[in-house]
mmCIF file with all atom_site columns, C-alpha atoms in Angstrom:
data_model
loop_
_atom_site.group_PDB
_atom_site.id
_atom_site.type_symbol
_atom_site.label_atom_id
_atom_site.label_alt_id
_atom_site.label_comp_id
_atom_site.label_asym_id
_atom_site.label_entity_id
_atom_site.label_seq_id
_atom_site.pdbx_PDB_ins_code
_atom_site.Cartn_x
_atom_site.Cartn_y
_atom_site.Cartn_z
_atom_site.occupancy
_atom_site.B_iso_or_equiv
_atom_site.pdbx_formal_charge
_atom_site.auth_seq_id
_atom_site.auth_comp_id
_atom_site.auth_asym_id
_atom_site.auth_atom_id
_atom_site.pdbx_PDB_model_num
ATOM 1   C CA . MET S 1 1   ? -0.243   -0.139 -0.048 1.00 0.00 ? 663 MET S CA 1
ATOM 2   C CA . LEU S 1 2   ? 2.279    3.032  1.146  1.00 0.00 ? 664 LEU S CA 1
ATOM 3   C CA . ASN S 1 3   ? 5.820    2.638  1.122  1.00 0.00 ? 665 ASN S CA 1
ATOM 4   C CA . HIS S 1 4   ? 6.274    5.418  2.636  1.00 0.00 ? 666 HIS S CA 1
ATOM 5   C CA . THR S 1 5   ? 5.056    5.202  6.281  1.00 0.00 ? 667 THR S CA 1
ATOM 6   C CA . GLY S 1 6   ? 7.514    7.888  7.559  1.00 0.00 ? 668 GLY S CA 1
ATOM 7   C CA . ALA S 1 7   ? 5.967    10.331 5.622  1.00 0.00 ? 669 ALA S CA 1
ATOM 8   C CA . LEU S 1 8   ? 2.276    9.477  7.106  1.00 0.00 ? 670 LEU S CA 1
ATOM 9   C CA . TRP S 1 9   ? 3.219    9.820  10.606 1.00 0.00 ? 671 TRP S CA 1
ATOM 10  C CA . HIS S 1 10  ? 5.123    12.939 9.796  1.00 0.00 ? 672 HIS S CA 1
ATOM 11  C CA . TYR S 1 11  ? 1.820    14.244 8.272  1.00 0.00 ? 673 TYR S CA 1
ATOM 12  C CA . LEU S 1 12  ? -0.485   13.211 11.454 1.00 0.00 ? 674 LEU S CA 1
ATOM 13  C CA . GLY S 1 13  ? 2.318    14.631 13.975 1.00 0.00 ? 675 GLY S CA 1
ATOM 14  C CA . SER S 1 14  ? 2.124    18.065 11.963 1.00 0.00 ? 676 SER S CA 1
ATOM 15  C CA . PHE S 1 15  ? -1.662   18.021 11.952 1.00 0.00 ? 677 PHE S CA 1
ATOM 16  C CA . VAL S 1 16  ? -2.159   17.298 15.860 1.00 0.00 ? 678 VAL S CA 1
ATOM 17  C CA . LEU S 1 17  ? 0.910    20.068 16.673 1.00 0.00 ? 679 LEU S CA 1
ATOM 18  C CA . TYR S 1 18  ? -0.833   22.534 14.566 1.00 0.00 ? 680 TYR S CA 1
ATOM 19  C CA . THR S 1 19  ? -4.691   21.480 15.819 1.00 0.00 ? 681 THR S CA 1
ATOM 20  C CA . LEU S 1 20  ? -3.391   21.955 19.589 1.00 0.00 ? 682 LEU S CA 1
ATOM 21  C CA . GLY S 1 21  ? -1.324   24.942 18.554 1.00 0.00 ? 683 GLY S CA 1
ATOM 22  C CA . ALA S 1 22  ? -4.316   26.601 17.006 1.00 0.00 ? 684 ALA S CA 1
ATOM 23  C CA . VAL S 1 23  ? -6.824   25.655 20.348 1.00 0.00 ? 685 VAL S CA 1
ATOM 24  C CA . ALA S 1 24  ? -3.518   27.176 22.426 1.00 0.00 ? 686 ALA S CA 1
ATOM 25  C CA . LEU S 1 25  ? -4.082   30.108 20.732 1.00 0.00 ? 687 LEU S CA 1
ATOM 26  C CA . ILE S 1 26  ? -7.560   30.966 21.215 1.00 0.00 ? 688 ILE S CA 1
ATOM 27  C CA . TYR S 1 27  ? -7.652   29.998 24.541 1.00 0.00 ? 689 TYR S CA 1
ATOM 28  C CA . GLY S 1 28  ? -4.999   32.696 25.200 1.00 0.00 ? 690 GLY S CA 1
ATOM 29  C CA . ALA S 1 29  ? -6.938   35.176 23.423 1.00 0.00 ? 691 ALA S CA 1
ATOM 30  C CA . TYR S 1 30  ? -9.553   34.499 25.434 1.00 0.00 ? 692 TYR S CA 1
ATOM 31  C CA . TRP S 1 31  ? -8.280   34.425 28.877 1.00 0.00 ? 693 TRP S CA 1
ATOM 32  C CA . TYR S 1 32  ? -6.746   37.603 27.637 1.00 0.00 ? 694 TYR S CA 1
ATOM 33  C CA . ALA S 1 33  ? -9.914   39.522 26.793 1.00 0.00 ? 695 ALA S CA 1
ATOM 34  C CA . ARG S 1 34  ? -11.571  38.165 30.114 1.00 0.00 ? 696 ARG S CA 1
ATOM 35  C CA . ARG S 1 35  ? -8.602   39.386 32.072 1.00 0.00 ? 697 ARG S CA 1
ATOM 36  C CA . SER S 1 36  ? -7.883   42.811 30.668 1.00 0.00 ? 698 SER S CA 1
ATOM 37  C CA . SER S 1 37  ? -11.331  44.640 30.346 1.00 0.00 ? 699 SER S CA 1
ATOM 38  C CA . GLY S 1 38  ? -14.132  41.942 31.542 1.00 0.00 ? 700 GLY S CA 1
ATOM 39  C CA . GLY S 1 39  ? -14.407  40.214 28.482 1.00 0.00 ? 701 GLY S CA 1
ATOM 40  C CA . PHE S 1 40  ? -17.539  38.385 27.166 1.00 0.00 ? 702 PHE S CA 1
ATOM 41  C CA . LEU S 1 41  ? -18.690  38.637 31.022 1.00 0.00 ? 703 LEU S CA 1
ATOM 42  C CA . SER S 1 42  ? -18.387  42.558 31.747 1.00 0.00 ? 704 SER S CA 1
ATOM 43  C CA . GLY S 1 43  ? -22.223  43.201 32.459 1.00 0.00 ? 705 GLY S CA 1
ATOM 44  C CA . ALA S 1 44  ? -22.504  40.604 35.129 1.00 0.00 ? 706 ALA S CA 1
ATOM 45  C CA . ALA S 1 45  ? -19.245  40.891 36.544 1.00 0.00 ? 707 ALA S CA 1
ATOM 46  C CA . LYS S 1 46  ? -19.339  44.973 36.601 1.00 0.00 ? 708 LYS S CA 1
ATOM 47  C CA . ASN S 1 47  ? -23.438  44.501 38.377 1.00 0.00 ? 709 ASN S CA 1
ATOM 48  C CA . ASN S 1 48  ? -21.852  42.563 41.184 1.00 0.00 ? 710 ASN S CA 1
ATOM 49  C CA . ASN S 1 49  ? -18.603  44.563 42.278 1.00 0.00 ? 711 ASN S CA 1
ATOM 50  C CA . SER S 1 50  ? -20.343  47.965 42.011 1.00 0.00 ? 712 SER S CA 1
ATOM 51  C CA . GLN S 1 51  ? -22.503  50.169 44.175 1.00 0.00 ? 713 GLN S CA 1
ATOM 52  C CA . ARG S 1 52  ? -25.181  50.392 41.496 1.00 0.00 ? 714 ARG S CA 1
ATOM 53  C CA . PRO S 1 53  ? -28.569  48.870 41.910 1.00 0.00 ? 715 PRO S CA 1
ATOM 54  C CA . VAL S 1 54  ? -29.439  45.633 40.364 1.00 0.00 ? 716 VAL S CA 1
ATOM 55  C CA . LEU S 1 55  ? -32.755  44.856 37.930 1.00 0.00 ? 717 LEU S CA 1
ATOM 56  C CA . GLU S 1 56  ? -34.477  42.092 39.151 1.00 0.00 ? 718 GLU S CA 1
ATOM 57  C CA . ILE S 1 57  ? -37.991  40.990 37.376 1.00 0.00 ? 719 ILE S CA 1
ATOM 58  C CA . GLU S 1 58  ? -40.192  40.080 39.903 1.00 0.00 ? 720 GLU S CA 1
ATOM 59  C CA . SER S 1 59  ? -43.252  39.041 37.488 1.00 0.00 ? 721 SER S CA 1
ATOM 60  C CA . ILE S 1 60  ? -44.123  38.700 33.887 1.00 0.00 ? 722 ILE S CA 1
ATOM 61  C CA . LEU S 1 61  ? -47.655  38.588 32.744 1.00 0.00 ? 723 LEU S CA 1
ATOM 62  C CA . PRO S 1 62  ? -47.661  37.360 28.649 1.00 0.00 ? 724 PRO S CA 1
ATOM 63  C CA . LEU S 1 63  ? -50.408  39.254 26.863 1.00 0.00 ? 725 LEU S CA 1
ATOM 64  C CA . GLU S 1 64  ? -50.034  38.073 22.891 1.00 0.00 ? 726 GLU S CA 1
ATOM 65  C CA . PRO S 1 65  ? -46.940  36.344 21.042 1.00 0.00 ? 727 PRO S CA 1
ATOM 66  C CA . ARG S 1 66  ? -43.923  38.638 21.710 1.00 0.00 ? 728 ARG S CA 1
ATOM 67  C CA . LYS S 1 67  ? -45.907  41.043 23.678 1.00 0.00 ? 729 LYS S CA 1
ATOM 68  C CA . ASN S 1 68  ? -45.260  40.756 27.633 1.00 0.00 ? 730 ASN S CA 1
ATOM 69  C CA . LEU S 1 69  ? -45.658  42.941 30.829 1.00 0.00 ? 731 LEU S CA 1
ATOM 70  C CA . TYR S 1 70  ? -43.072  42.942 33.354 1.00 0.00 ? 732 TYR S CA 1
ATOM 71  C CA . VAL S 1 71  ? -42.538  44.117 37.097 1.00 0.00 ? 733 VAL S CA 1
ATOM 72  C CA . VAL S 1 72  ? -38.797  45.202 37.406 1.00 0.00 ? 734 VAL S CA 1
ATOM 73  C CA . ARG S 1 73  ? -37.389  46.040 40.741 1.00 0.00 ? 735 ARG S CA 1
ATOM 74  C CA . ALA S 1 74  ? -34.179  48.157 40.633 1.00 0.00 ? 736 ALA S CA 1
ATOM 75  C CA . GLY S 1 75  ? -32.910  49.183 44.413 1.00 0.00 ? 737 GLY S CA 1
ATOM 76  C CA . HIS S 1 76  ? -36.277  50.121 46.223 1.00 0.00 ? 738 HIS S CA 1
ATOM 77  C CA . GLU S 1 77  ? -38.354  51.132 43.077 1.00 0.00 ? 739 GLU S CA 1
ATOM 78  C CA . ARG S 1 78  ? -40.247  49.297 40.962 1.00 0.00 ? 740 ARG S CA 1
ATOM 79  C CA . PHE S 1 79  ? -41.595  49.698 37.689 1.00 0.00 ? 741 PHE S CA 1
ATOM 80  C CA . LEU S 1 80  ? -44.346  48.560 35.017 1.00 0.00 ? 742 LEU S CA 1
ATOM 81  C CA . LEU S 1 81  ? -42.645  47.972 31.736 1.00 0.00 ? 743 LEU S CA 1
ATOM 82  C CA . ALA S 1 82  ? -44.555  46.649 28.503 1.00 0.00 ? 744 ALA S CA 1
ATOM 83  C CA . ALA S 1 83  ? -42.718  45.408 26.209 1.00 0.00 ? 745 ALA S CA 1
ATOM 84  C CA . SER S 1 84  ? -43.240  43.821 22.306 1.00 0.00 ? 746 SER S CA 1
ATOM 85  C CA . GLY S 1 85  ? -40.984  42.711 19.519 1.00 0.00 ? 747 GLY S CA 1
ATOM 86  C CA . ASP S 1 86  ? -38.906  45.897 18.846 1.00 0.00 ? 748 ASP S CA 1
ATOM 87  C CA . ASP S 1 87  ? -40.499  48.158 21.701 1.00 0.00 ? 749 ASP S CA 1
ATOM 88  C CA . THR S 1 88  ? -39.994  48.441 25.382 1.00 0.00 ? 750 THR S CA 1
ATOM 89  C CA . THR S 1 89  ? -42.501  51.218 27.145 1.00 0.00 ? 751 THR S CA 1
ATOM 90  C CA . LEU S 1 90  ? -42.327  52.271 30.691 1.00 0.00 ? 752 LEU S CA 1
ATOM 91  C CA . LEU S 1 91  ? -46.099  52.638 31.906 1.00 0.00 ? 753 LEU S CA 1
ATOM 92  C CA . SER S 1 92  ? -45.916  53.422 35.349 1.00 0.00 ? 754 SER S CA 1
ATOM 93  C CA . GLN S 1 93  ? -43.480  53.660 38.872 1.00 0.00 ? 755 GLN S CA 1
ATOM 94  C CA . LEU S 1 94  ? -45.381  51.575 41.174 1.00 0.00 ? 756 LEU S CA 1
ATOM 95  C CA . GLU S 1 95  ? -45.796  52.141 45.043 1.00 0.00 ? 757 GLU S CA 1
ATOM 96  C CA . PRO S 1 96  ? -42.496  50.181 46.855 1.00 0.00 ? 758 PRO S CA 1
ATOM 97  C CA . GLU S 1 97  ? -43.302  46.735 48.099 1.00 0.00 ? 759 GLU S CA 1
ATOM 98  C CA . PHE S 1 98  ? -42.324  46.543 51.963 1.00 0.00 ? 760 PHE S CA 1
ATOM 99  C CA . SER S 1 99  ? -42.255  43.226 53.742 1.00 0.00 ? 761 SER S CA 1
ATOM 100 C CA . GLU S 1 100 ? -43.788  43.951 56.804 1.00 0.00 ? 762 GLU S CA 1
ATOM 101 C CA . PRO S 1 101 ? -45.383  41.496 59.163 1.00 0.00 ? 763 PRO S CA 1
ATOM 102 C CA . PRO S 1 102 ? -48.765  40.239 58.719 1.00 0.00 ? 764 PRO S CA 1
ATOM 103 C CA . GLU S 1 103 ? -51.114  41.083 61.493 1.00 0.00 ? 765 GLU S CA 1
ATOM 104 C CA . MET S 1 104 ? -52.776  38.558 63.486 1.00 0.00 ? 766 MET S CA 1
ATOM 105 C CA . SER S 1 105 ? -56.429  38.804 63.155 1.00 0.00 ? 767 SER S CA 1
ATOM 106 C CA . GLU S 1 106 ? -59.205  36.715 64.492 1.00 0.00 ? 768 GLU S CA 1
ATOM 107 C CA . ILE S 1 107 ? -59.897  33.925 63.118 1.00 0.00 ? 769 ILE S CA 1
ATOM 108 C CA . PRO S 1 108 ? -63.957  33.610 62.358 1.00 0.00 ? 770 PRO S CA 1
ATOM 109 C CA . VAL S 1 109 ? -65.428  30.364 64.335 1.00 0.00 ? 771 VAL S CA 1
ATOM 110 C CA . VAL S 1 110 ? -67.411  28.235 62.154 1.00 0.00 ? 772 VAL S CA 1
ATOM 111 C CA . GLN S 1 111 ? -69.919  26.718 63.707 1.00 0.00 ? 773 GLN S CA 1
ATOM 112 C CA . GLU S 1 112 ? -70.655  23.041 62.733 1.00 0.00 ? 774 GLU S CA 1
ATOM 113 C CA . THR S 1 113 ? -73.482  22.127 60.692 1.00 0.00 ? 775 THR S CA 1
ATOM 114 C CA . PRO S 1 114 ? -75.196  18.882 62.295 1.00 0.00 ? 776 PRO S CA 1
ATOM 115 C CA . ARG S 1 115 ? -74.378  15.740 60.463 1.00 0.00 ? 777 ARG S CA 1
ATOM 116 C CA . LEU S 1 116 ? -77.483  13.933 58.502 1.00 0.00 ? 778 LEU S CA 1
ATOM 117 C CA . GLU S 1 117 ? -77.343  10.204 59.289 1.00 0.00 ? 779 GLU S CA 1
ATOM 118 C CA . PRO S 1 118 ? -77.891  7.885  56.028 1.00 0.00 ? 780 PRO S CA 1
ATOM 119 C CA . TRP S 1 119 ? -81.276  6.176  56.150 1.00 0.00 ? 781 TRP S CA 1
ATOM 120 C CA . TYR S 1 120 ? -79.568  3.054  57.177 1.00 0.00 ? 782 TYR S CA 1
ATOM 121 C CA . ALA S 1 121 ? -78.221  4.216  60.039 1.00 0.00 ? 783 ALA S CA 1
ATOM 122 C CA . LEU S 1 122 ? -81.782  5.847  61.805 1.00 0.00 ? 784 LEU S CA 1
ATOM 123 C CA . GLN S 1 123 ? -83.688  4.010  64.179 1.00 0.00 ? 785 GLN S CA 1
ATOM 124 C CA . GLN S 1 124 ? -86.979  3.129  62.196 1.00 0.00 ? 786 GLN S CA 1
ATOM 125 C CA . PRO S 1 125 ? -89.944  2.765  64.147 1.00 0.00 ? 787 PRO S CA 1
ATOM 126 C CA . THR S 1 126 ? -91.675  -0.455 64.172 1.00 0.00 ? 788 THR S CA 1
ATOM 127 C CA . HIS S 1 127 ? -95.408  -0.030 63.353 1.00 0.00 ? 789 HIS S CA 1
ATOM 128 C CA . VAL S 1 128 ? -96.107  -3.716 63.529 1.00 0.00 ? 790 VAL S CA 1
ATOM 129 C CA . HIS S 1 129 ? -99.778  -3.279 65.414 1.00 0.00 ? 791 HIS S CA 1
ATOM 130 C CA . SER S 1 130 ? -99.969  -0.465 63.355 1.00 0.00 ? 792 SER S CA 1
ATOM 131 C CA . GLY S 1 131 ? -100.847 -2.160 59.785 1.00 0.00 ? 793 GLY S CA 1
ATOM 132 C CA . ARG S 1 132 ? -98.132  -0.245 57.972 1.00 0.00 ? 794 ARG S CA 1
ATOM 133 C CA . LYS S 1 133 ? -95.996  -2.201 55.392 1.00 0.00 ? 795 LYS S CA 1
ATOM 134 C CA . PRO S 1 134 ? -92.175  -1.498 56.038 1.00 0.00 ? 796 PRO S CA 1
ATOM 135 C CA . ASP S 1 135 ? -90.476  0.514  53.170 1.00 0.00 ? 797 ASP S CA 1
ATOM 136 C CA . THR S 1 136 ? -89.851  -1.506 49.943 1.00 0.00 ? 798 THR S CA 1
ATOM 137 C CA . PHE S 1 137 ? -86.779  -1.363 47.706 1.00 0.00 ? 799 PHE S CA 1
ATOM 138 C CA . GLY S 1 138 ? -87.935  1.559  46.244 1.00 0.00 ? 800 GLY S CA 1
ATOM 139 C CA . ALA S 1 139 ? -88.910  3.813  49.055 1.00 0.00 ? 801 ALA S CA 1
ATOM 140 C CA . ARG S 1 140 ? -85.195  2.890  50.785 1.00 0.00 ? 802 ARG S CA 1
ATOM 141 C CA . PHE S 1 141 ? -83.670  3.733  47.152 1.00 0.00 ? 803 PHE S CA 1
ATOM 142 C CA . VAL S 1 142 ? -85.702  7.079  47.088 1.00 0.00 ? 804 VAL S CA 1
ATOM 143 C CA . LYS S 1 143 ? -84.564  7.961  50.760 1.00 0.00 ? 805 LYS S CA 1
ATOM 144 C CA . SER S 1 144 ? -80.932  6.744  50.093 1.00 0.00 ? 806 SER S CA 1
ATOM 145 C CA . VAL S 1 145 ? -80.652  9.264  46.661 1.00 0.00 ? 807 VAL S CA 1
ATOM 146 C CA . GLN S 1 146 ? -82.298  11.915 48.900 1.00 0.00 ? 808 GLN S CA 1
ATOM 147 C CA . TRP S 1 147 ? -79.414  11.331 51.588 1.00 0.00 ? 809 TRP S CA 1
ATOM 148 C CA . LEU S 1 148 ? -77.069  11.644 48.811 1.00 0.00 ? 810 LEU S CA 1
ATOM 149 C CA . VAL S 1 149 ? -78.446  15.301 47.355 1.00 0.00 ? 811 VAL S CA 1
ATOM 150 C CA . SER S 1 150 ? -78.712  16.357 50.537 1.00 0.00 ? 812 SER S CA 1
ATOM 151 C CA . SER S 1 151 ? -74.894  15.798 51.928 1.00 0.00 ? 813 SER S CA 1
ATOM 152 C CA . ARG S 1 152 ? -73.272  17.223 48.785 1.00 0.00 ? 814 ARG S CA 1
ATOM 153 C CA . MET S 1 153 ? -75.405  20.312 48.913 1.00 0.00 ? 815 MET S CA 1
ATOM 154 C CA . ARG S 1 154 ? -73.507  21.237 52.105 1.00 0.00 ? 816 ARG S CA 1
#
């Protein structure tokens, strides 16, 4: 096949060497840019170290595709912003939100309603001597449906 294996190894060795050199050159440029002027992370790095107020999005309300309302906090101030595809508009400055402890209010006492018992738990009077027939299956079914409806209404 190949009579010159030395030429092949020379080619592969120089390819690996030049590739590593290019990667080292790119990393060196990235390191220098990051160290000298803040580089690619300049906005995030400067906000953390400075005394300027940090912007924070409190809530977002999507209205339509590419249209949103934002509540933004800058220090102790809050703003309502509207943002669409190409435009951002300040709608108003909101009142600052103070985190005061909630006042203790009295909890209303709810009186318990009497519990309805199902038809089968009620004591049925026995009228053996009165000649009245005991409840049939249909009458018991109607009573159970009435009980079920009345218990769901509460």
